[in-house]
């Protein structure tokens, strides 16, 4: 009956979604290579209101609230943080490390905090979640004999131990449209039709001994949080008002 | 007496509609490029009361108002403030003008510049409608592009990739909202090139809803609604007295 109630409800839900997005950003403020998202809104369908006298007016329209139109991810680079650990890598430019999960799916990540996995087949370079880091050819990186603490990386992404010849080159991929990538959790992204296919970078600019911090801006998120909270309570006020008006209509008969 | 019942009822209906419109403004207080609406009401035509049994020249008693109805919706095209986002695909217009968007049903206009690239590299709105340039669609290879104040798009390789079609309308009363941030031109006037508009990259135009004002309007409308409701109750009581108590022995 009363459109205002449903309109206010849509606003409460939309603001709730935005609060969820902000909370997720804040929760990941210390996640290596995390990229912040934001929720965008759009107004919804408009219906024409009936004007009780002629002529009817097509511009006499009534909106029905708000929807989350998209969550947009910012791919701005985070600050490189020095760790001094030989297995920590940081991409200083656009690009992603190519990794492979247990289902042999290719994933892409900005998180370069790698580890060594000792398996039957040898020693492999893996992510913190145990996903294999892939080289330029798309195969797993086997670490040769030698002391891992002597692992060296040149800026082009070639790995070597000590003064020996490079044994592998990190596969650093870039996409035409990072915004089209789909988050797969565990700091990884999956390529989609919208992102375009992965293209290997020739000069990726990788830094050893650094990690990319999260690009969440705390002050911005808190500002958004306050705004969202206010918008939420305004919508809740509108909902209460609509409810009170309903009550008034229901109590029209005095006896 | 019965006429005043109907009169109060028309007033309640109008206040209810007002609350619906205000609520929509509040709901969209964080929607980029949203323009707030205001509902205007007016009274029905006055009726002339006449006395019966008198000559026509002397019969007139005076006008009688028959209530109020919704009349028109005025959209405020006041500019919202520009909010920096740092995202290259976020565009905002300062000054009078609209982005032109191509939909299946024809050209539409929007002030919401939160754009994206689709799988073919076209600049699209969040709903996937392509943004129009002065010479066709805007196609980019990567989101690393720059755009000057006049709307000229320069891609990552430094080449010109078109120019945004920015339009403006002399009389904005002909623009009507369609949802999804889009406006349709319902009047006969043609869209003109927006010369005064400046495009800012990395910014979004915030909604022009003024929260404090809307909440005030909301309170006013709901209290006015309450007043009319009280009047109806009072009239109902009076009618009850007239029917049940007058003439009781």
GROMACS .gro file of C-alpha atoms in nm:
model
  504
    1UNK     CA    1   0.000   0.000   0.000
    2UNK     CA    2   0.247   0.259   0.105
    3UNK     CA    3   0.539   0.290  -0.137
    4UNK     CA    4   0.747   0.483   0.116
    5UNK     CA    5   0.781   0.177   0.333
    6UNK     CA    6   0.929  -0.035   0.055
    7UNK     CA    7   1.148   0.253  -0.062
    8UNK     CA    8   1.288   0.295   0.288
    9UNK     CA    9   1.340  -0.079   0.312
   10UNK     CA   10   1.545  -0.081  -0.009
   11UNK     CA   11   1.760   0.198   0.137
   12UNK     CA   12   1.816   0.011   0.462
   13UNK     CA   13   1.922  -0.299   0.267
   14UNK     CA   14   2.149  -0.105   0.029
   15UNK     CA   15   2.324   0.074   0.314
   16UNK     CA   16   2.362  -0.258   0.493
   17UNK     CA   17   2.537  -0.397   0.184
   18UNK     CA   18   2.768  -0.097   0.178
   19UNK     CA   19   2.845  -0.136   0.547
   20UNK     CA   20   2.932  -0.500   0.472
   21UNK     CA   21   3.171  -0.389   0.197
   22UNK     CA   22   3.334  -0.131   0.424
   23UNK     CA   23   3.363  -0.386   0.705
   24UNK     CA   24   3.534  -0.628   0.468
   25UNK     CA   25   3.780  -0.358   0.362
   26UNK     CA   26   3.853  -0.273   0.724
   27UNK     CA   27   3.894  -0.640   0.813
   28UNK     CA   28   4.156  -0.668   0.538
   29UNK     CA   29   4.350  -0.356   0.623
   30UNK     CA   30   4.655  -0.570   0.696
   31UNK     CA   31   4.606  -0.832   0.426
   32UNK     CA   32   4.901  -0.841   0.187
   33UNK     CA   33   4.806  -0.733  -0.164
   34UNK     CA   34   4.439  -0.675  -0.074
   35UNK     CA   35   4.241  -0.444  -0.302
   36UNK     CA   36   3.958  -0.239  -0.152
   37UNK     CA   37   3.605  -0.242  -0.294
   38UNK     CA   38   3.328   0.008  -0.278
   39UNK     CA   39   2.954  -0.029  -0.329
   40UNK     CA   40   2.791   0.191  -0.595
   41UNK     CA   41   2.422   0.269  -0.588
   42UNK     CA   42   2.159   0.341  -0.848
   43UNK     CA   43   1.800   0.458  -0.827
   44UNK     CA   44   1.539   0.200  -0.923
   45UNK     CA   45   1.223   0.189  -1.126
   46UNK     CA   46   0.995   0.492  -1.148
   47UNK     CA   47   0.619   0.459  -1.178
   48UNK     CA   48   0.383   0.725  -1.302
   49UNK     CA   49   0.150   0.871  -1.041
   50UNK     CA   50  -0.211   0.936  -1.125
   51UNK     CA   51  -0.302   1.301  -1.137
   52UNK     CA   52  -0.668   1.325  -1.038
   53UNK     CA   53  -0.741   1.605  -1.285
   54UNK     CA   54  -0.666   1.632  -1.655
   55UNK     CA   55  -0.420   1.660  -1.819
   56UNK     CA   56  -0.216   1.364  -1.701
   57UNK     CA   57   0.151   1.445  -1.654
   58UNK     CA   58   0.411   1.191  -1.762
   59UNK     CA   59   0.675   1.356  -1.547
   60UNK     CA   60   0.472   1.295  -1.234
   61UNK     CA   61   0.673   0.993  -1.132
   62UNK     CA   62   0.750   0.815  -0.810
   63UNK     CA   63   1.078   0.634  -0.745
   64UNK     CA   64   1.089   0.305  -0.566
   65UNK     CA   65   1.421   0.326  -0.386
   66UNK     CA   66   1.780   0.229  -0.434
   67UNK     CA   67   1.984  -0.075  -0.533
   68UNK     CA   68   2.352  -0.163  -0.518
   69UNK     CA   69   2.449  -0.136  -0.885
   70UNK     CA   70   2.802  -0.268  -0.856
   71UNK     CA   71   3.088  -0.325  -0.623
   72UNK     CA   72   3.392  -0.163  -0.778
   73UNK     CA   73   3.740  -0.271  -0.680
   74UNK     CA   74   4.027  -0.025  -0.669
   75UNK     CA   75   4.348  -0.164  -0.815
   76UNK     CA   76   4.566   0.118  -0.691
   77UNK     CA   77   4.898  -0.020  -0.572
   78UNK     CA   78   4.957  -0.062  -0.199
   79UNK     CA   79   5.272   0.058  -0.030
   80UNK     CA   80   5.569  -0.183  -0.051
   81UNK     CA   81   5.677  -0.285   0.297
   82UNK     CA   82   6.028  -0.414   0.356
   83UNK     CA   83   6.042  -0.753   0.525
   84UNK     CA   84   6.393  -0.864   0.442
   85UNK     CA   85   6.268  -1.217   0.380
   86UNK     CA   86   6.404  -1.375   0.062
   87UNK     CA   87   6.075  -1.544  -0.026
   88UNK     CA   88   5.872  -1.222  -0.011
   89UNK     CA   89   5.804  -1.055  -0.344
   90UNK     CA   90   5.633  -0.733  -0.434
   91UNK     CA   91   5.508  -0.615  -0.773
   92UNK     CA   92   5.580  -0.246  -0.808
   93UNK     CA   93   5.371  -0.212  -1.123
   94UNK     CA   94   5.049  -0.345  -1.265
   95UNK     CA   95   5.045  -0.725  -1.282
   96UNK     CA   96   4.971  -1.042  -1.089
   97UNK     CA   97   5.162  -1.350  -0.984
   98UNK     CA   98   5.021  -1.655  -1.159
   99UNK     CA   99   4.943  -1.940  -0.921
  100UNK     CA  100   4.765  -2.276  -0.951
  101UNK     CA  101   4.533  -2.424  -0.691
  102UNK     CA  102   4.463  -2.788  -0.608
  103UNK     CA  103   4.206  -2.814  -0.889
  104UNK     CA  104   4.474  -2.706  -1.143
  105UNK     CA  105   4.290  -2.376  -1.198
  106UNK     CA  106   4.500  -2.071  -1.274
  107UNK     CA  107   4.457  -1.789  -1.025
  108UNK     CA  108   4.616  -1.447  -1.004
  109UNK     CA  109   4.735  -1.272  -0.691
  110UNK     CA  110   4.923  -0.962  -0.577
  111UNK     CA  111   5.027  -1.138  -0.257
  112UNK     CA  112   5.392  -1.235  -0.298
  113UNK     CA  113   5.449  -1.392   0.039
  114UNK     CA  114   5.572  -1.730  -0.082
  115UNK     CA  115   5.699  -2.043   0.089
  116UNK     CA  116   5.873  -2.366  -0.003
  117UNK     CA  117   5.680  -2.691  -0.012
  118UNK     CA  118   5.872  -3.017   0.021
  119UNK     CA  119   5.693  -3.287  -0.173
  120UNK     CA  120   5.777  -3.622  -0.329
  121UNK     CA  121   5.856  -3.459  -0.660
  122UNK     CA  122   6.094  -3.205  -0.512
  123UNK     CA  123   6.076  -2.860  -0.363
  124UNK     CA  124   5.818  -2.620  -0.503
  125UNK     CA  125   5.759  -2.248  -0.463
  126UNK     CA  126   5.405  -2.207  -0.320
  127UNK     CA  127   5.184  -1.934  -0.177
  128UNK     CA  128   5.085  -1.922   0.190
  129UNK     CA  129   4.778  -2.130   0.099
  130UNK     CA  130   4.990  -2.393  -0.075
  131UNK     CA  131   4.900  -2.288  -0.429
  132UNK     CA  132   5.186  -2.351  -0.674
  133UNK     CA  133   5.354  -2.040  -0.808
  134UNK     CA  134   5.383  -2.071  -1.186
  135UNK     CA  135   5.664  -1.968  -1.417
  136UNK     CA  136   5.642  -1.803  -1.756
  137UNK     CA  137   5.564  -2.132  -1.926
  138UNK     CA  138   5.277  -2.194  -1.685
  139UNK     CA  139   5.442  -2.482  -1.501
  140UNK     CA  140   5.523  -2.518  -1.132
  141UNK     CA  141   5.854  -2.376  -1.014
  142UNK     CA  142   6.086  -2.650  -0.886
  143UNK     CA  143   6.362  -2.520  -0.665
  144UNK     CA  144   6.703  -2.676  -0.738
  145UNK     CA  145   6.948  -2.801  -0.478
  146UNK     CA  146   7.109  -2.528  -0.274
  147UNK     CA  147   7.045  -2.298   0.017
  148UNK     CA  148   6.710  -2.121  -0.018
  149UNK     CA  149   6.841  -1.825   0.179
  150UNK     CA  150   7.063  -1.753  -0.122
  151UNK     CA  151   6.760  -1.725  -0.354
  152UNK     CA  152   6.799  -1.422  -0.575
  153UNK     CA  153   6.561  -1.245  -0.805
  154UNK     CA  154   6.635  -0.991  -1.070
  155UNK     CA  155   6.383  -0.720  -1.154
  156UNK     CA  156   6.269  -0.910  -1.464
  157UNK     CA  157   6.149  -1.193  -1.240
  158UNK     CA  158   6.426  -1.453  -1.295
  159UNK     CA  159   6.507  -1.667  -0.993
  160UNK     CA  160   6.853  -1.803  -0.921
  161UNK     CA  161   7.037  -1.951  -0.625
  162UNK     CA  162   7.370  -1.797  -0.536
  163UNK     CA  163   7.572  -1.712  -0.841
  164UNK     CA  164   7.427  -1.990  -1.058
  165UNK     CA  165   7.226  -1.947  -1.377
  166UNK     CA  166   6.856  -1.860  -1.334
  167UNK     CA  167   6.640  -2.172  -1.306
  168UNK     CA  168   6.299  -2.013  -1.355
  169UNK     CA  169   6.122  -1.686  -1.431
  170UNK     CA  170   5.812  -1.584  -1.240
  171UNK     CA  171   5.503  -1.569  -1.460
  172UNK     CA  172   5.369  -1.221  -1.408
  173UNK     CA  173   5.042  -1.162  -1.590
  174UNK     CA  174   4.854  -0.842  -1.661
  175UNK     CA  175   4.499  -0.784  -1.778
  176UNK     CA  176   4.347  -0.525  -2.004
  177UNK     CA  177   4.077  -0.453  -1.752
  178UNK     CA  178   4.159  -0.536  -1.391
  179UNK     CA  179   3.810  -0.424  -1.290
  180UNK     CA  180   3.668  -0.730  -1.462
  181UNK     CA  181   3.860  -0.978  -1.246
  182UNK     CA  182   3.655  -1.187  -1.008
  183UNK     CA  183   3.772  -1.229  -0.649
  184UNK     CA  184   3.818  -1.595  -0.562
  185UNK     CA  185   3.911  -1.552  -0.196
  186UNK     CA  186   4.248  -1.631  -0.045
  187UNK     CA  187   4.383  -1.311  -0.199
  188UNK     CA  188   4.336  -1.451  -0.549
  189UNK     CA  189   4.147  -1.343  -0.859
  190UNK     CA  190   4.006  -1.542  -1.151
  191UNK     CA  191   4.011  -1.412  -1.505
  192UNK     CA  192   3.673  -1.347  -1.665
  193UNK     CA  193   3.545  -1.244  -2.003
  194UNK     CA  194   3.535  -0.883  -1.888
  195UNK     CA  195   3.894  -0.879  -1.764
  196UNK     CA  196   4.033  -1.012  -2.091
  197UNK     CA  197   4.283  -1.295  -2.098
  198UNK     CA  198   4.607  -1.289  -1.905
  199UNK     CA  199   4.908  -1.156  -2.091
  200UNK     CA  200   5.259  -1.223  -1.960
  201UNK     CA  201   5.465  -0.916  -1.884
  202UNK     CA  202   5.817  -0.900  -2.024
  203UNK     CA  203   5.943  -0.647  -1.770
  204UNK     CA  204   5.737  -0.700  -1.460
  205UNK     CA  205   5.948  -0.512  -1.202
  206UNK     CA  206   5.947  -0.745  -0.903
  207UNK     CA  207   6.116  -0.654  -0.577
  208UNK     CA  208   6.253  -0.918  -0.345
  209UNK     CA  209   6.230  -0.874   0.032
  210UNK     CA  210   5.921  -0.656   0.011
  211UNK     CA  211   5.547  -0.718   0.041
  212UNK     CA  212   5.268  -0.504  -0.099
  213UNK     CA  213   5.046  -0.374   0.178
  214UNK     CA  214   4.669  -0.353   0.148
  215UNK     CA  215   4.546  -0.047  -0.043
  216UNK     CA  216   4.267   0.017   0.209
  217UNK     CA  217   4.275   0.378   0.322
  218UNK     CA  218   4.165   0.379   0.685
  219UNK     CA  219   4.051   0.741   0.705
  220UNK     CA  220   3.852   0.707   0.384
  221UNK     CA  221   3.682   0.389   0.501
  222UNK     CA  222   3.593   0.536   0.839
  223UNK     CA  223   3.447   0.844   0.669
  224UNK     CA  224   3.241   0.617   0.446
  225UNK     CA  225   3.140   0.412   0.748
  226UNK     CA  226   3.007   0.718   0.929
  227UNK     CA  227   2.824   0.837   0.618
  228UNK     CA  228   2.674   0.498   0.556
  229UNK     CA  229   2.568   0.470   0.918
  230UNK     CA  230   2.395   0.809   0.900
  231UNK     CA  231   2.224   0.718   0.573
  232UNK     CA  232   2.114   0.394   0.736
  233UNK     CA  233   1.956   0.578   1.028
  234UNK     CA  234   1.789   0.831   0.797
  235UNK     CA  235   1.636   0.542   0.605
  236UNK     CA  236   1.530   0.382   0.931
  237UNK     CA  237   1.365   0.711   1.033
  238UNK     CA  238   1.177   0.720   0.704
  239UNK     CA  239   1.067   0.362   0.761
  240UNK     CA  240   0.942   0.444   1.111
  241UNK     CA  241   0.758   0.748   0.980
  242UNK     CA  242   0.588   0.543   0.710
  243UNK     CA  243   0.493   0.289   0.976
  244UNK     CA  244   0.348   0.557   1.204
  245UNK     CA  245   0.144   0.692   0.917
  246UNK     CA  246   0.011   0.343   0.857
  247UNK     CA  247  -0.087   0.330   1.221
  248UNK     CA  248  -0.264   0.665   1.193
  249UNK     CA  249  -0.463   0.542   0.896
  250UNK     CA  250  -0.555   0.232   1.090
  251UNK     CA  251  -0.670   0.434   1.392
  252UNK     CA  252  -0.887   0.668   1.197
  253UNK     CA  253  -1.209   0.536   1.354
  254UNK     CA  254  -1.226   0.677   1.704
  255UNK     CA  255  -1.448   0.409   1.852
  256UNK     CA  256  -1.996   1.785   0.711
  257UNK     CA  257  -1.950   1.486   0.484
  258UNK     CA  258  -1.776   1.705   0.232
  259UNK     CA  259  -1.512   1.801   0.488
  260UNK     CA  260  -1.445   1.432   0.546
  261UNK     CA  261  -1.352   1.394   0.179
  262UNK     CA  262  -1.153   1.714   0.192
  263UNK     CA  263  -0.938   1.588   0.475
  264UNK     CA  264  -0.897   1.256   0.296
  265UNK     CA  265  -0.756   1.424  -0.017
  266UNK     CA  266  -0.510   1.604   0.207
  267UNK     CA  267  -0.397   1.276   0.363
  268UNK     CA  268  -0.346   1.119   0.020
  269UNK     CA  269  -0.125   1.408  -0.089
  270UNK     CA  270   0.085   1.392   0.228
  271UNK     CA  271   0.129   1.019   0.179
  272UNK     CA  272   0.258   1.077  -0.174
  273UNK     CA  273   0.492   1.345  -0.043
  274UNK     CA  274   0.637   1.100   0.208
  275UNK     CA  275   0.687   0.848  -0.075
  276UNK     CA  276   0.886   1.102  -0.277
  277UNK     CA  277   1.088   1.224   0.023
  278UNK     CA  278   1.171   0.865   0.117
  279UNK     CA  279   1.302   0.805  -0.233
  280UNK     CA  280   1.529   1.109  -0.197
  281UNK     CA  281   1.655   0.979   0.136
  282UNK     CA  282   1.708   0.631  -0.009
  283UNK     CA  283   1.924   0.784  -0.283
  284UNK     CA  284   2.125   1.018  -0.065
  285UNK     CA  285   2.440   0.824  -0.156
  286UNK     CA  286   2.359   0.747  -0.520
  287UNK     CA  287   2.613   0.914  -0.749
  288UNK     CA  288   2.454   1.169  -0.981
  289UNK     CA  289   2.110   1.145  -0.818
  290UNK     CA  290   1.884   1.451  -0.840
  291UNK     CA  291   1.627   1.505  -0.567
  292UNK     CA  292   1.255   1.539  -0.645
  293UNK     CA  293   0.994   1.762  -0.490
  294UNK     CA  294   0.623   1.697  -0.514
  295UNK     CA  295   0.403   1.997  -0.564
  296UNK     CA  296   0.035   1.989  -0.476
  297UNK     CA  297  -0.244   2.224  -0.564
  298UNK     CA  298  -0.610   2.264  -0.481
  299UNK     CA  299  -0.888   2.128  -0.692
  300UNK     CA  300  -1.092   2.387  -0.874
  301UNK     CA  301  -1.315   2.588  -0.646
  302UNK     CA  302  -1.686   2.522  -0.664
  303UNK     CA  303  -1.940   2.797  -0.647
  304UNK     CA  304  -2.201   2.753  -0.378
  305UNK     CA  305  -2.545   2.870  -0.471
  306UNK     CA  306  -2.859   2.919  -0.270
  307UNK     CA  307  -3.167   2.756  -0.408
  308UNK     CA  308  -3.488   2.942  -0.450
  309UNK     CA  309  -3.334   3.280  -0.520
  310UNK     CA  310  -3.292   3.464  -0.846
  311UNK     CA  311  -2.970   3.370  -1.028
  312UNK     CA  312  -2.810   3.707  -0.964
  313UNK     CA  313  -2.849   3.679  -0.589
  314UNK     CA  314  -2.800   3.307  -0.543
  315UNK     CA  315  -2.420   3.303  -0.514
  316UNK     CA  316  -2.287   3.234  -0.165
  317UNK     CA  317  -1.917   3.209  -0.240
  318UNK     CA  318  -1.652   2.962  -0.348
  319UNK     CA  319  -1.603   2.625  -0.185
  320UNK     CA  320  -1.271   2.446  -0.196
  321UNK     CA  321  -1.290   2.076  -0.266
  322UNK     CA  322  -0.951   1.962  -0.150
  323UNK     CA  323  -0.602   1.914  -0.277
  324UNK     CA  324  -0.426   1.690  -0.528
  325UNK     CA  325  -0.074   1.619  -0.650
  326UNK     CA  326   0.014   1.843  -0.937
  327UNK     CA  327   0.369   1.806  -1.059
  328UNK     CA  328   0.708   1.673  -0.968
  329UNK     CA  329   1.000   1.911  -0.980
  330UNK     CA  330   1.347   1.762  -1.004
  331UNK     CA  331   1.621   1.982  -0.866
  332UNK     CA  332   1.915   1.982  -1.106
  333UNK     CA  333   2.136   2.154  -0.855
  334UNK     CA  334   2.486   2.009  -0.874
  335UNK     CA  335   2.601   1.767  -0.609
  336UNK     CA  336   2.949   1.808  -0.468
  337UNK     CA  337   3.239   1.631  -0.638
  338UNK     CA  338   3.396   1.354  -0.437
  339UNK     CA  339   3.748   1.231  -0.519
  340UNK     CA  340   3.775   0.855  -0.571
  341UNK     CA  341   4.112   0.820  -0.742
  342UNK     CA  342   3.966   0.570  -0.990
  343UNK     CA  343   4.039   0.654  -1.353
  344UNK     CA  344   3.698   0.527  -1.471
  345UNK     CA  345   3.509   0.761  -1.238
  346UNK     CA  346   3.406   1.078  -1.419
  347UNK     CA  347   3.213   1.377  -1.292
  348UNK     CA  348   3.067   1.676  -1.472
  349UNK     CA  349   3.104   2.017  -1.319
  350UNK     CA  350   2.855   2.258  -1.466
  351UNK     CA  351   2.546   2.204  -1.674
  352UNK     CA  352   2.557   1.885  -1.880
  353UNK     CA  353   2.497   1.513  -1.906
  354UNK     CA  354   2.683   1.207  -2.029
  355UNK     CA  355   2.505   1.046  -2.322
  356UNK     CA  356   2.440   0.674  -2.288
  357UNK     CA  357   2.321   0.442  -2.561
  358UNK     CA  358   2.055   0.195  -2.452
  359UNK     CA  359   1.851  -0.052  -2.655
  360UNK     CA  360   1.562   0.196  -2.647
  361UNK     CA  361   1.767   0.495  -2.762
  362UNK     CA  362   1.980   0.773  -2.620
  363UNK     CA  363   1.958   0.841  -2.250
  364UNK     CA  364   2.135   1.091  -2.028
  365UNK     CA  365   2.306   1.054  -1.692
  366UNK     CA  366   2.515   1.244  -1.441
  367UNK     CA  367   2.646   0.924  -1.282
  368UNK     CA  368   2.997   0.876  -1.417
  369UNK     CA  369   3.093   0.556  -1.234
  370UNK     CA  370   3.186   0.378  -1.555
  371UNK     CA  371   3.350   0.044  -1.634
  372UNK     CA  372   3.507  -0.133  -1.927
  373UNK     CA  373   3.327  -0.433  -2.071
  374UNK     CA  374   3.485  -0.742  -2.229
  375UNK     CA  375   3.532  -0.563  -2.561
  376UNK     CA  376   3.692  -0.259  -2.399
  377UNK     CA  377   3.394  -0.028  -2.443
  378UNK     CA  378   3.327   0.236  -2.179
  379UNK     CA  379   2.996   0.131  -2.019
  380UNK     CA  380   2.776   0.224  -1.725
  381UNK     CA  381   2.735  -0.014  -1.432
  382UNK     CA  382   2.434  -0.158  -1.616
  383UNK     CA  383   2.639  -0.228  -1.928
  384UNK     CA  384   2.498   0.051  -2.146
  385UNK     CA  385   2.764   0.201  -2.369
  386UNK     CA  386   2.873   0.559  -2.319
  387UNK     CA  387   2.847   0.763  -2.637
  388UNK     CA  388   3.122   0.980  -2.777
  389UNK     CA  389   3.077   1.247  -3.038
  390UNK     CA  390   3.177   0.991  -3.302
  391UNK     CA  391   3.048   0.655  -3.182
  392UNK     CA  392   3.134   0.458  -2.872
  393UNK     CA  393   3.448   0.500  -2.665
  394UNK     CA  394   3.674   0.196  -2.686
  395UNK     CA  395   3.980   0.164  -2.466
  396UNK     CA  396   4.240  -0.105  -2.419
  397UNK     CA  397   4.298  -0.048  -2.053
  398UNK     CA  398   4.160   0.162  -1.769
  399UNK     CA  399   4.485   0.358  -1.781
  400UNK     CA  400   4.357   0.651  -1.981
  401UNK     CA  401   4.323   1.019  -1.928
  402UNK     CA  402   4.048   1.260  -2.009
  403UNK     CA  403   4.067   1.635  -2.029
  404UNK     CA  404   3.809   1.887  -1.906
  405UNK     CA  405   3.642   1.902  -2.246
  406UNK     CA  406   3.586   1.525  -2.248
  407UNK     CA  407   3.860   1.427  -2.495
  408UNK     CA  408   3.973   1.074  -2.416
  409UNK     CA  409   4.340   0.988  -2.451
  410UNK     CA  410   4.426   0.619  -2.420
  411UNK     CA  411   4.728   0.454  -2.257
  412UNK     CA  412   4.929   0.485  -2.581
  413UNK     CA  413   4.874   0.860  -2.595
  414UNK     CA  414   4.631   0.843  -2.887
  415UNK     CA  415   4.294   1.013  -2.896
  416UNK     CA  416   4.019   0.757  -2.843
  417UNK     CA  417   3.726   0.985  -2.903
  418UNK     CA  418   3.549   1.258  -2.717
  419UNK     CA  419   3.261   1.219  -2.474
  420UNK     CA  420   2.926   1.339  -2.598
  421UNK     CA  421   2.827   1.594  -2.335
  422UNK     CA  422   2.488   1.747  -2.384
  423UNK     CA  423   2.272   2.002  -2.211
  424UNK     CA  424   1.910   2.107  -2.225
  425UNK     CA  425   1.777   2.459  -2.202
  426UNK     CA  426   1.460   2.348  -2.034
  427UNK     CA  427   1.520   2.059  -1.797
  428UNK     CA  428   1.151   2.020  -1.718
  429UNK     CA  429   1.133   1.793  -2.023
  430UNK     CA  430   1.375   1.546  -1.865
  431UNK     CA  431   1.218   1.256  -1.684
  432UNK     CA  432   1.384   0.988  -1.471
  433UNK     CA  433   1.391   0.627  -1.582
  434UNK     CA  434   1.579   0.468  -1.295
  435UNK     CA  435   1.936   0.335  -1.309
  436UNK     CA  436   2.046   0.700  -1.298
  437UNK     CA  437   1.915   0.762  -1.650
  438UNK     CA  438   1.707   1.051  -1.780
  439UNK     CA  439   1.494   1.054  -2.093
  440UNK     CA  440   1.420   1.364  -2.295
  441UNK     CA  441   1.039   1.385  -2.328
  442UNK     CA  442   1.022   1.730  -2.477
  443UNK     CA  443   1.072   1.836  -2.838
  444UNK     CA  444   1.386   2.033  -2.768
  445UNK     CA  445   1.702   1.878  -2.906
  446UNK     CA  446   2.006   1.807  -2.694
  447UNK     CA  447   2.273   2.070  -2.743
  448UNK     CA  448   2.647   2.036  -2.698
  449UNK     CA  449   2.733   2.128  -2.341
  450UNK     CA  450   2.999   2.395  -2.380
  451UNK     CA  451   3.007   2.502  -2.017
  452UNK     CA  452   3.055   2.152  -1.877
  453UNK     CA  453   3.390   2.035  -1.746
  454UNK     CA  454   3.479   1.671  -1.698
  455UNK     CA  455   3.683   1.568  -1.396
  456UNK     CA  456   3.851   1.230  -1.392
  457UNK     CA  457   3.880   1.042  -1.062
  458UNK     CA  458   3.577   1.216  -0.916
  459UNK     CA  459   3.210   1.128  -0.872
  460UNK     CA  460   2.922   1.369  -0.831
  461UNK     CA  461   2.742   1.295  -0.506
  462UNK     CA  462   2.366   1.298  -0.474
  463UNK     CA  463   2.216   1.645  -0.430
  464UNK     CA  464   1.976   1.522  -0.162
  465UNK     CA  465   2.006   1.742   0.143
  466UNK     CA  466   1.950   1.504   0.428
  467UNK     CA  467   1.854   1.760   0.693
  468UNK     CA  468   1.604   1.924   0.462
  469UNK     CA  469   1.449   1.592   0.360
  470UNK     CA  470   1.413   1.475   0.718
  471UNK     CA  471   1.248   1.806   0.804
  472UNK     CA  472   1.008   1.766   0.510
  473UNK     CA  473   0.940   1.411   0.619
  474UNK     CA  474   0.849   1.522   0.971
  475UNK     CA  475   0.634   1.804   0.840
  476UNK     CA  476   0.448   1.577   0.598
  477UNK     CA  477   0.384   1.306   0.855
  478UNK     CA  478   0.260   1.557   1.114
  479UNK     CA  479   0.034   1.721   0.859
  480UNK     CA  480  -0.097   1.376   0.778
  481UNK     CA  481  -0.163   1.329   1.147
  482UNK     CA  482  -0.348   1.661   1.166
  483UNK     CA  483  -0.581   1.558   0.887
  484UNK     CA  484  -0.633   1.225   1.054
  485UNK     CA  485  -0.735   1.405   1.375
  486UNK     CA  486  -0.972   1.624   1.181
  487UNK     CA  487  -1.135   1.317   1.032
  488UNK     CA  488  -1.170   1.161   1.375
  489UNK     CA  489  -1.322   1.478   1.507
  490UNK     CA  490  -1.565   1.494   1.219
  491UNK     CA  491  -1.647   1.130   1.279
  492UNK     CA  492  -1.721   1.204   1.645
  493UNK     CA  493  -1.941   1.497   1.551
  494UNK     CA  494  -2.128   1.284   1.301
  495UNK     CA  495  -2.174   1.017   1.564
  496UNK     CA  496  -2.320   1.275   1.801
  497UNK     CA  497  -2.547   1.409   1.530
  498UNK     CA  498  -2.676   1.065   1.450
  499UNK     CA  499  -2.700   0.913   1.797
  500UNK     CA  500  -2.741   1.192   2.050
  501UNK     CA  501  -2.935   1.477   1.897
  502UNK     CA  502  -3.298   1.417   1.961
  503UNK     CA  503  -3.242   1.148   2.223
  504UNK     CA  504  -3.502   1.181   2.488
   0.00000   0.00000   0.00000
